[in-house]
Structures are given as C-alpha cells and as structure tokens.
Short mmCIF file of C-alpha atoms in Angstrom, two decimals:
data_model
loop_
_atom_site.label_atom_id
_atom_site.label_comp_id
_atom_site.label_asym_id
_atom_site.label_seq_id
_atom_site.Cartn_x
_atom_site.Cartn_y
_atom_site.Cartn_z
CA UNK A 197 0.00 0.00 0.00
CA UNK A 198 1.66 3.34 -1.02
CA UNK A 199 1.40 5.49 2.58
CA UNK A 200 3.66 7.95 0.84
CA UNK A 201 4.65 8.45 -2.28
CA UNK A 202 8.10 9.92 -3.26
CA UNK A 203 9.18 12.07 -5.51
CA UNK A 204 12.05 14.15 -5.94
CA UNK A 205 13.76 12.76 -2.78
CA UNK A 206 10.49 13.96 -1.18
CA UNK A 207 7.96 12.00 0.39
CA UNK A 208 4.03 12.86 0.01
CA UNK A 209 1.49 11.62 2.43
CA UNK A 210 -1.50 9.36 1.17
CA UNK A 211 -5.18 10.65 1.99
CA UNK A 212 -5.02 7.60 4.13
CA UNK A 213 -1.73 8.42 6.12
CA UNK A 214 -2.95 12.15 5.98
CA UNK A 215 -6.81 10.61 8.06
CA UNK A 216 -4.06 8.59 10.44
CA UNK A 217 -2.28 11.65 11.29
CA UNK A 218 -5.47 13.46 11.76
CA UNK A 219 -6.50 10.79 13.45
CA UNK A 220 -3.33 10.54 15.88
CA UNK A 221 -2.96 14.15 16.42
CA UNK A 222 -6.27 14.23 18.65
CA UNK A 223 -4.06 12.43 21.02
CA UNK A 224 -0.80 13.82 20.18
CA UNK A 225 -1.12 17.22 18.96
CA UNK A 226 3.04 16.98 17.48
CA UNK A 227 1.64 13.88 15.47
CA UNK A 228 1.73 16.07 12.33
CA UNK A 229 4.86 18.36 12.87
CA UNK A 230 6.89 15.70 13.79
CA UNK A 231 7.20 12.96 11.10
CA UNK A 232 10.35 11.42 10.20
CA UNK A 233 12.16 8.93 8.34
CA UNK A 234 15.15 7.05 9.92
CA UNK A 235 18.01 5.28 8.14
CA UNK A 236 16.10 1.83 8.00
CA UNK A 237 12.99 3.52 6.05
CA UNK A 238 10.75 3.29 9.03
CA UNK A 239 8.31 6.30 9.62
CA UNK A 240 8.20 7.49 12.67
CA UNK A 241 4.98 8.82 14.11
CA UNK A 242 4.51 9.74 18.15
CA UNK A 243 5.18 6.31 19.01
CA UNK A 244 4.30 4.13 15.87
CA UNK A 245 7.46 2.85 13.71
CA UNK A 246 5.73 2.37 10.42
CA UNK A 247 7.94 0.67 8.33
CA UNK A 248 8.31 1.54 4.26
CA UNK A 249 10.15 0.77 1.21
CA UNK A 250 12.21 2.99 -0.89
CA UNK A 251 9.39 3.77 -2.83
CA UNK A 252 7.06 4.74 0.38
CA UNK A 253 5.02 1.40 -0.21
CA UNK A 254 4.36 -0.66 3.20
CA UNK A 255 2.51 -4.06 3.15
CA UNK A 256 -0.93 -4.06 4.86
CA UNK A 257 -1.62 -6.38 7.55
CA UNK A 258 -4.98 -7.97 6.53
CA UNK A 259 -7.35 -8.79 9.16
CA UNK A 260 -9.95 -10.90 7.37
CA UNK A 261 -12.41 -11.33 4.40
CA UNK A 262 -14.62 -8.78 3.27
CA UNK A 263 -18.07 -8.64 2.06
CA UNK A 264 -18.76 -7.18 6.05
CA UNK A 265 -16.96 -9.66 7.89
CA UNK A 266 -14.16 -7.26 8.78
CA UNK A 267 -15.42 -4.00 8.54
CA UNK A 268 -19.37 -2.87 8.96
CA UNK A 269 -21.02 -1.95 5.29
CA UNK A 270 -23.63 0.15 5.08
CA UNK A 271 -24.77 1.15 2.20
CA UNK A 272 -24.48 5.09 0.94
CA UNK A 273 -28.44 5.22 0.40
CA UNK A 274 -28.93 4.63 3.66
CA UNK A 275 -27.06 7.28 5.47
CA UNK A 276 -29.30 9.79 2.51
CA UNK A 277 -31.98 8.44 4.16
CA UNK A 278 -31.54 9.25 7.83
CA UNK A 279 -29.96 12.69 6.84
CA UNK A 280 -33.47 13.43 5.44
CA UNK A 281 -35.04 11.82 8.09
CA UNK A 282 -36.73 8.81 6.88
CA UNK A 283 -37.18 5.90 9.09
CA UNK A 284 -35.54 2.74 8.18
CA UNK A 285 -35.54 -0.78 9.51
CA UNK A 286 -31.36 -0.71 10.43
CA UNK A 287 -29.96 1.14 13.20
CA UNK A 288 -26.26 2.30 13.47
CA UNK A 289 -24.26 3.82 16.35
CA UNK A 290 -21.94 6.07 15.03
CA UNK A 291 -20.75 7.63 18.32
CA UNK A 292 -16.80 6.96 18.56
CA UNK A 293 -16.67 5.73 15.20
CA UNK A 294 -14.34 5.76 12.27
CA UNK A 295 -16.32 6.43 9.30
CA UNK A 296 -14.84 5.56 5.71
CA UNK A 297 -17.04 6.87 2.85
CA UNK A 298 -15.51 5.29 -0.34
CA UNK A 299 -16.67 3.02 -3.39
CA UNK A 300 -17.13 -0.52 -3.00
CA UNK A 301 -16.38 -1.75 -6.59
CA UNK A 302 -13.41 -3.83 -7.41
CA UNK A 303 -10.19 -1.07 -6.72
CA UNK A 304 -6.90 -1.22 -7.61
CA UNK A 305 -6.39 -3.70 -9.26
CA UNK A 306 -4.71 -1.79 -12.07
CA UNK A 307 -1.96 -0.76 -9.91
CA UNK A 308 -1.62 -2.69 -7.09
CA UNK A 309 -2.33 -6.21 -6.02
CA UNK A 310 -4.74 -7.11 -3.21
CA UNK A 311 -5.67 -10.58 -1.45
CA UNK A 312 -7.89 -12.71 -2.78
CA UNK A 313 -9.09 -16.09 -1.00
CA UNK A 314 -10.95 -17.23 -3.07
CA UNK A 315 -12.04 -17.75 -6.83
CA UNK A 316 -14.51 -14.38 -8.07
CA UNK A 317 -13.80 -12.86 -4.77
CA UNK A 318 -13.29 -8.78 -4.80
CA UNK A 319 -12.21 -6.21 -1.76
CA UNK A 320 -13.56 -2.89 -2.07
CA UNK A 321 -11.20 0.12 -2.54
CA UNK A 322 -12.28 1.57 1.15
CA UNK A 323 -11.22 -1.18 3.02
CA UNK A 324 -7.99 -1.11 1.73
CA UNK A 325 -7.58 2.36 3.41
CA UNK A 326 -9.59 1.35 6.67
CA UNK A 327 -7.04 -1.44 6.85
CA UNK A 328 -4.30 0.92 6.99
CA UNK A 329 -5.87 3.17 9.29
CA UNK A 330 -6.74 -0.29 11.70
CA UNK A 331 -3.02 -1.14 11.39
CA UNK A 332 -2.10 2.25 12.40
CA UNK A 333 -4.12 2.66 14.99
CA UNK A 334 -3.22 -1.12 16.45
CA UNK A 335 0.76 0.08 15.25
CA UNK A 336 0.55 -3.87 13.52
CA UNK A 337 1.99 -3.10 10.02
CA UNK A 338 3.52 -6.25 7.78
CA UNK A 339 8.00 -5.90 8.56
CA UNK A 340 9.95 -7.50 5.63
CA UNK A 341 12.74 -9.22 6.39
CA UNK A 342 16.15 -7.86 5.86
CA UNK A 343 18.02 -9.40 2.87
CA UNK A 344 20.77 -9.79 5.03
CA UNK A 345 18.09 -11.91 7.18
CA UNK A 346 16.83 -13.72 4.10
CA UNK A 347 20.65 -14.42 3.29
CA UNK A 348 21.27 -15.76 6.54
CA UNK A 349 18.48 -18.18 6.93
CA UNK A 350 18.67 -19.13 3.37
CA UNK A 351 22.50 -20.45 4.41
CA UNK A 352 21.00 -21.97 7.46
CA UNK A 353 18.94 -24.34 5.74
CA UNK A 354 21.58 -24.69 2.93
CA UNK A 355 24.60 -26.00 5.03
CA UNK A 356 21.88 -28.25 7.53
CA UNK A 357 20.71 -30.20 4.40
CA UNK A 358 24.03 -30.41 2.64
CA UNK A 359 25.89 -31.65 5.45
CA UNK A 360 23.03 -34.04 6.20
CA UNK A 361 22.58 -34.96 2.73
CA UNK A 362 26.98 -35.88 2.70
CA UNK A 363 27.25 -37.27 5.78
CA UNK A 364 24.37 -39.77 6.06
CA UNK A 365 24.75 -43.17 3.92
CA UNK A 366 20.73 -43.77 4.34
CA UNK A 367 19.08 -41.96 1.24
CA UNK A 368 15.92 -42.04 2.76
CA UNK A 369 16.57 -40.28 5.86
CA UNK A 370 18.42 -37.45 2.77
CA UNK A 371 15.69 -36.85 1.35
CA UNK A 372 13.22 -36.68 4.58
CA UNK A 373 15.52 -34.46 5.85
CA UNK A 374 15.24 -32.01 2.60
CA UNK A 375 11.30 -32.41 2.50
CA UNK A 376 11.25 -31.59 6.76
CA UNK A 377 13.52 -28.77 6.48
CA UNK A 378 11.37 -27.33 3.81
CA UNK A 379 8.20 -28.05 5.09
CA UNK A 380 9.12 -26.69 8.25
CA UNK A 381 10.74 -23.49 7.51
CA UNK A 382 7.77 -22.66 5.27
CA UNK A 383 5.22 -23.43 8.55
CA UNK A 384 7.94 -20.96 10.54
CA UNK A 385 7.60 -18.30 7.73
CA UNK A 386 3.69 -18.89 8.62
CA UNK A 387 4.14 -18.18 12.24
CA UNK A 388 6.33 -15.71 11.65
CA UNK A 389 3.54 -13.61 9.71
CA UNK A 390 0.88 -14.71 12.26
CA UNK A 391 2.46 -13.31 14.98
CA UNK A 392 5.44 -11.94 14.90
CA UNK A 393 4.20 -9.70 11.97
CA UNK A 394 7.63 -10.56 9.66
CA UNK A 395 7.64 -11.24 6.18
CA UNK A 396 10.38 -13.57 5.29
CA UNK A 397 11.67 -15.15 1.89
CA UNK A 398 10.09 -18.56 1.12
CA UNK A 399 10.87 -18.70 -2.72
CA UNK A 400 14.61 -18.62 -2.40
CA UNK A 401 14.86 -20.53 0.43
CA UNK A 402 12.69 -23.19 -0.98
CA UNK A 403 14.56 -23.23 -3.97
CA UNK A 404 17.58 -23.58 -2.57
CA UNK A 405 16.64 -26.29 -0.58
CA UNK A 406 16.28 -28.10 -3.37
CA UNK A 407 18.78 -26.98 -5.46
CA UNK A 408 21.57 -28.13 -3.12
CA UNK A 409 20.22 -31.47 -2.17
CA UNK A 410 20.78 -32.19 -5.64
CA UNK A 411 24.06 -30.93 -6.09
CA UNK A 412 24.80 -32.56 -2.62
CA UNK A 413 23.61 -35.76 -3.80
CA UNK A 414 25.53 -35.24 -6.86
CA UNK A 415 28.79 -34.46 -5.09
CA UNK A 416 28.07 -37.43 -2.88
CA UNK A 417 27.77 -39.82 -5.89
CA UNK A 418 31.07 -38.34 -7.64
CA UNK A 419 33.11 -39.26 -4.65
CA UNK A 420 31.42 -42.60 -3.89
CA UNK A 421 32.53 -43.66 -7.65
CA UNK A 422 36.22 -42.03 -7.10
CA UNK A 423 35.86 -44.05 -3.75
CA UNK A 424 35.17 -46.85 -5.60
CA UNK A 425 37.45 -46.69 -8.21
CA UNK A 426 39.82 -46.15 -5.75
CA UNK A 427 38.80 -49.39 -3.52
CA UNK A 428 38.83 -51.26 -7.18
CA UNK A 429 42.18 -50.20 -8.08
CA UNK A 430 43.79 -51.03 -4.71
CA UNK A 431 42.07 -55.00 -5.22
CA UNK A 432 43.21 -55.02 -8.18
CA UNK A 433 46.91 -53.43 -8.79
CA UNK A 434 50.07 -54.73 -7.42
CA UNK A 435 51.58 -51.98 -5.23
CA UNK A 436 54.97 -52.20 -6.22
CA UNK A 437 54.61 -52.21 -9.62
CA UNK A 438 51.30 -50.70 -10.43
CA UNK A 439 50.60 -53.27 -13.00
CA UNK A 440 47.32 -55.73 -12.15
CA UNK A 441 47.82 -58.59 -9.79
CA UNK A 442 47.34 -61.98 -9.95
CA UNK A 443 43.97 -62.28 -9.18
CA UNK A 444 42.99 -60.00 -11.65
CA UNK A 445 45.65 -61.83 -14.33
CA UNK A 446 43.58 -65.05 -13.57
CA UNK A 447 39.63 -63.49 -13.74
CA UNK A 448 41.03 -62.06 -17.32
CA UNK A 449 42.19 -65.69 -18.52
CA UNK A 450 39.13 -67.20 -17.41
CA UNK A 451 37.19 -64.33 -19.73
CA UNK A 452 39.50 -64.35 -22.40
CA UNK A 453 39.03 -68.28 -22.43
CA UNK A 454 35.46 -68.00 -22.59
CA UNK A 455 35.31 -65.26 -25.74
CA UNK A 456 37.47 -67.46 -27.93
CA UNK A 457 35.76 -70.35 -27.18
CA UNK A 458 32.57 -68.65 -28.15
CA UNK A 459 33.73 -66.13 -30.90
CA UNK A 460 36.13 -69.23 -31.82
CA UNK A 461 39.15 -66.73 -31.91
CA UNK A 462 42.80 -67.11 -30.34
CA UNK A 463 44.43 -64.65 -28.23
CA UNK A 464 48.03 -65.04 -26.72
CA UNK A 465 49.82 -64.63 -23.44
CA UNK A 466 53.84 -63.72 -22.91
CA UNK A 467 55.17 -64.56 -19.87
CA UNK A 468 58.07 -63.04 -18.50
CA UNK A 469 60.91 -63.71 -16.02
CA UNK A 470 63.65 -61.17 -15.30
CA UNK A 471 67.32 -63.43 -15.76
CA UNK A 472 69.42 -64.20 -12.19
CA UNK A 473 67.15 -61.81 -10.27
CA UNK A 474 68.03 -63.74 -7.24
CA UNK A 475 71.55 -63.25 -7.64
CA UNK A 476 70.94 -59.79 -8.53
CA UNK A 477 69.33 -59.15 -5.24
CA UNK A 478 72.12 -60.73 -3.51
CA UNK A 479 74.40 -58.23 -5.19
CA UNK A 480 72.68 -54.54 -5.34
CA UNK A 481 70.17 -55.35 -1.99
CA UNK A 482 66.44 -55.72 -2.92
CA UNK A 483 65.69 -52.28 -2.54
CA UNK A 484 68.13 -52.28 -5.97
CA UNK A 485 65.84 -55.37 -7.13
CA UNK A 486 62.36 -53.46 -6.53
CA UNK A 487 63.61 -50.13 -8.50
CA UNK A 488 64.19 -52.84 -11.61
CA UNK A 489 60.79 -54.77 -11.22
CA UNK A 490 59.14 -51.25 -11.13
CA UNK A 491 61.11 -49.88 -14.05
CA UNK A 492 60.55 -53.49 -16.42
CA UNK A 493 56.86 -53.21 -15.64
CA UNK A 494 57.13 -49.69 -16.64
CA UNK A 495 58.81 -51.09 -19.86
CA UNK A 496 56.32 -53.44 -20.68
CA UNK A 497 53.43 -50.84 -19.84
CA UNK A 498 55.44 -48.56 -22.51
CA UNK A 499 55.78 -51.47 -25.02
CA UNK A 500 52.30 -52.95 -25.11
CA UNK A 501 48.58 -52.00 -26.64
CA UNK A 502 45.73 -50.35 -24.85
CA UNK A 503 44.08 -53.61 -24.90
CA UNK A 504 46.78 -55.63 -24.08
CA UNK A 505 46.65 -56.40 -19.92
CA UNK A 506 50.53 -56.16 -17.96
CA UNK A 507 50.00 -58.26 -14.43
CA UNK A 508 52.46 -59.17 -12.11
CA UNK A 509 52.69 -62.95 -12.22
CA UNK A 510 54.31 -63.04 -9.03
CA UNK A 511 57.93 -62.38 -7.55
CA UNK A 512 60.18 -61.17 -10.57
CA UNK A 513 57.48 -62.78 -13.08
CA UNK A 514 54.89 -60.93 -14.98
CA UNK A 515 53.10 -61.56 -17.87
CA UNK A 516 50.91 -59.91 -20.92
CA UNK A 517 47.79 -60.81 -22.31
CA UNK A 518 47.37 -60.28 -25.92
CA UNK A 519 43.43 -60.39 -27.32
CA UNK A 520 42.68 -61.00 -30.55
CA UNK A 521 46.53 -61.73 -31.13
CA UNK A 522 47.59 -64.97 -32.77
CA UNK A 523 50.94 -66.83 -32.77
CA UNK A 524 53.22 -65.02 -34.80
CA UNK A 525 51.91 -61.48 -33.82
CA UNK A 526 52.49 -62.96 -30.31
CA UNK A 527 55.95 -64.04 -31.19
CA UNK A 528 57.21 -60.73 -33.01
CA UNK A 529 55.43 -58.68 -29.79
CA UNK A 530 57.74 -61.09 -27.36
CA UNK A 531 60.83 -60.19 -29.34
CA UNK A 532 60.22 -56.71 -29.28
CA UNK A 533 59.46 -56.70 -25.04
CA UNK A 534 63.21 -58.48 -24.96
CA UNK A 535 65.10 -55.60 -26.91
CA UNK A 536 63.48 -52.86 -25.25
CA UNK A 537 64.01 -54.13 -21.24
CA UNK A 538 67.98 -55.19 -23.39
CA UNK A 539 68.20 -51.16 -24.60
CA UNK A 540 67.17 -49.47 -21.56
CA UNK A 541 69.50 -48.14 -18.96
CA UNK A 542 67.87 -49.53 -15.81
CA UNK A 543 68.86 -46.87 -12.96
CA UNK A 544 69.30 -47.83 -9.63
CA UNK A 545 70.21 -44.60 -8.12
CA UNK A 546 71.49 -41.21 -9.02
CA UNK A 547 74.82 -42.32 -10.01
CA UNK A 548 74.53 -46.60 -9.98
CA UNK A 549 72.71 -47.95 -13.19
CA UNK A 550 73.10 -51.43 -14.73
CA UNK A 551 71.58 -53.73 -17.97
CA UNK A 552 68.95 -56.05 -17.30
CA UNK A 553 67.69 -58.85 -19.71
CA UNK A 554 64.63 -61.08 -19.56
CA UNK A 555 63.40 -64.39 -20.89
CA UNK A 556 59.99 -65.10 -21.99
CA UNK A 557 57.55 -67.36 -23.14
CA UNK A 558 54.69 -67.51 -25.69
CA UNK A 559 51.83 -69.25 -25.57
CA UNK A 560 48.54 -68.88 -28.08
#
C-alpha cells in the first residue's frame, strides 16, 4: 500500500496516512509536525514505527475477508436516508466511530495487487484504506525481512541439508531431511507472519533447498565412484609395480578363455621372467631389485597395446595378455618386449645404473 509516495527525494502523504495523522494528532497534537524517516525507512509517528520501502510502499496487515466480515457496510443510500429523516428498519451507532465513505467496486487492481481467497472474490477500494488506518491505529503493520536476514536463513537451511545430505549413507533419511527442512521453515515463515508480523523469503529458500540437495547428492555420488574406483584399483593393482595382480591376471584368462571359445578366436599370453634376479638381489640389496621390477613393468606398460593387460605374475614374473593376437603377432610382440628391457638403462640410483635382460615365453 503506497502510505507515501516519493518524488524528488520527497515523500508525500496518502489521503489515508494524511486521516491517520489526523486521526493521531487528537491524542498527540506533534503527530503532524513531527514525522520522520530514519536510516532503515521506518516512519516514525509519536510512538508508531511504520515501516516503508524505498518507494514509500508498506505491506498491509490484513485482518480478514470482506463482504462485512471485517469491517461494517452500510450502504451510501442509507445514510441519505436518515440525513433526510426517513425511518428505516437498520440502526447504526456512530458515536466513537471511524467512518470511511468510499466506493465498494473492485479497486486497484490496475496498480496494485490485493488478497484474494478465493475464486470471483473482490475487496472494495475503502477497506484497503480502513485497513491501513486499523493497522495504524493497532501500530501492527507487515515488517519484511532484511536481505541480510533472508541471506542468513537461506544459508542456514543450505549447510543443515548439505551436510546431512553428505554425511548420512541412508538416502531415505536425505531426502526426509530435505522435504522436513522445507516443510518446516515454510510453517515458521507462517508463524512468523501470524504473529510476529515478519515477512520472510520462502521462494529462495525453498529453492535452494532443493537446489543443493541435488548438487549434494551429486557431489556425494562423484566421490562414492572415485571411492570406488579407488577401492577397485587397490584389489586389483600390485603396489609395487602398479601393474594388475594376480587375481585379476587369472579373472582375465578365465574371460579371455570363454570369448574365444565362443567367438572361436585365439588370443596369446607372454610370460616373462627377469634373468638371475636372485643373484641380482644378492648383489645390489632388494631395494636395488624393486627399483628394476618397477622400471621393467614400466617397460612393458610402454611397449604394449591399450588392450593388451601387464599383471604381475608373481615375484620377478609378470606376464601380458594379448586379445585377438595370434601366434606369430604374439611371437614378433615377445621379441620386441626383450630388446626394449635389453636397450634401456635400468637406474638404480642417481649415479649406480646397470643392464637387465629377460626371458619369456609364448603361448597362443
């Protein structure tokens, strides 16, 4: 409801606010000369605190329905009536009254909008202004929320269902805890109105409710699958060498067994055995020995396809599955893991480094 309307850096009383003042200066006659407007856009009148927005707008606190259940109607006929002294059935009391004269057609609703319960249900333009003089009188005008406020809650219910939503491993008791939070910040915005008179953000809130319970469930997901992998790749991998482990080198022979016995193709395996490790160890330490087994892996990694699969056998043995790969491809592949382990410089520390050959077999 515009109680004042600015312009210029100037504010200009409504009729309405000028009938309050009127109004309030019967029982405080500095109600009119002293009006002002502190830094939080409150009005201040005698004792009221009547709080605006830039614009001099102020939301209404509305008591009820119309059609006469708020306010008395009584019709302007009437009241012509009695003035000219003919008798009618009604009588009225207007001793100590408030009397609003005003139109009782649909008002407003070009510029501003007004509550409406229920479907084909109008409020006169008069009641609007008795409303505001009721809440004036009663000092029991609608405070919006600071969005500092509306920030703060709004981060409130962000970080309680986020850390919920992360931290529990039930998803039911994630997602009751999104619907509860909502439900029951939107029945605390209710209260709040009903009587503590304070408007506070429900849209953003809500929506952000919602909008971080998915990207909490979404974060959640991304690090169970790294989790996961991670688990996966730990079962799987030999630590020293990072190549797959024997369990893993036997699951992938029993499936590469089963496709060529279905598909009816061949596939190959090379398996390799670093020469006089043992005697090597004796010689350099084994500390020497695991710097070589990591660095041939890494040779054979280097050397082989994408779909080829590296595992460690087992102590200095480690072996390459080939699919798809028949005998002589096998053979030539074998050949070519031998020069390369032959040709590198294997380095044992920053100024020790030594040759290392391997043997191998082939099998298709």
């Amino acid at each position: 409801f515009p109680a004042v309307v600015k312009y210029q850096n100037d504010y200009y009383p409504n009729l309405a606010f000028l009938t309050a003042l009127n109004y309030q200066s019967q029982i405080d006659k500095r109600a009119y000369n002293e009006i002002t407007i502190d830094k939080n856009s409150n009005i201040l009148v005698s004792n009221k605190k009547i709080p605006i927005n830039r614009d001099g707008g102020l939301i209404l606190n509305w008591y009820g329905h119309s059609q006469g259940q708020t306010y008395e109607h009584i019709p302007l006929y009437k009241l012509v009536m009695l003035m000219n002294g003919e008798k009618i059935k009604e009588q009225y009391d207007f001793k100590d009254k408030i009397i609003f004269v005003g139109t009782t057609a649909t008002s407003m609703a070009d510029v501003k909008s007004i509550p409406i319960t229920g479907a084909g249900e109008t409020y006169p333009g008069v009641e609007i202004y008795a409303t505001f003089m009721n809440n004036f009188i009663d000092n029991n005008f609608i405070k919006k929320a600071t969005p500092k406020t509306n920030a703060l809650i709004t981060l409130l219910l962000v970080v309680l269902v986020g850390s919920v939503v992360i931290k529990t491993k039930s998803t039911p008791i994630a997602v009751s805890t999104a619907i509860v939070t909502a439900f029951g910040y939107t029945l605390f915005t209710y209260f709040a109105m009903m009587f503590g008179n304070v408007w506070l953000d429900i849209v953003v809130p809500i929506i952000s409710i919602i909008t971080i319970f998915v990207i909490a469930y979404i974060v959640k997901y991304i690090i169970k699958s790294r989790d996961f992998e991670h688990q996966y790749k730990l079962a799987t991998t030999d630590g020293l060498t990072e190549l797959y482990n024997h369990r893993y080198f036997q699951d992938q022979m029993r499936r590469q067994i089963a496709q060529s016995q279905r598909y009816n193709n061949e596939f190959s395996m090379i398996i390799v055995d670093i020469d006089h490790f043992k005697s090597f160890n004796d010689t350099y330490g084994h500390q020497a020995g695991d710097a070589v087994l990591r660095q041939v892996a890494q040779t054979l990694k280097t050397n082989s396809r994408s779909t080829d699969i590296v595992c460690r056998y087992g102590g200095e043995e480690m072996s390459i599955i080939l699919t798809n790969t028949g005998k002589e491809e096998a053979i030539i592949k074998a050949k070519n893991v031998c020069d390369a382990v032959a040709q590198r410089i294997f380095k044992l520390s920053a100024t020790q480094t030594v040759h290392v050959t391997i043997s191998v077999g082939v099998s298709t």
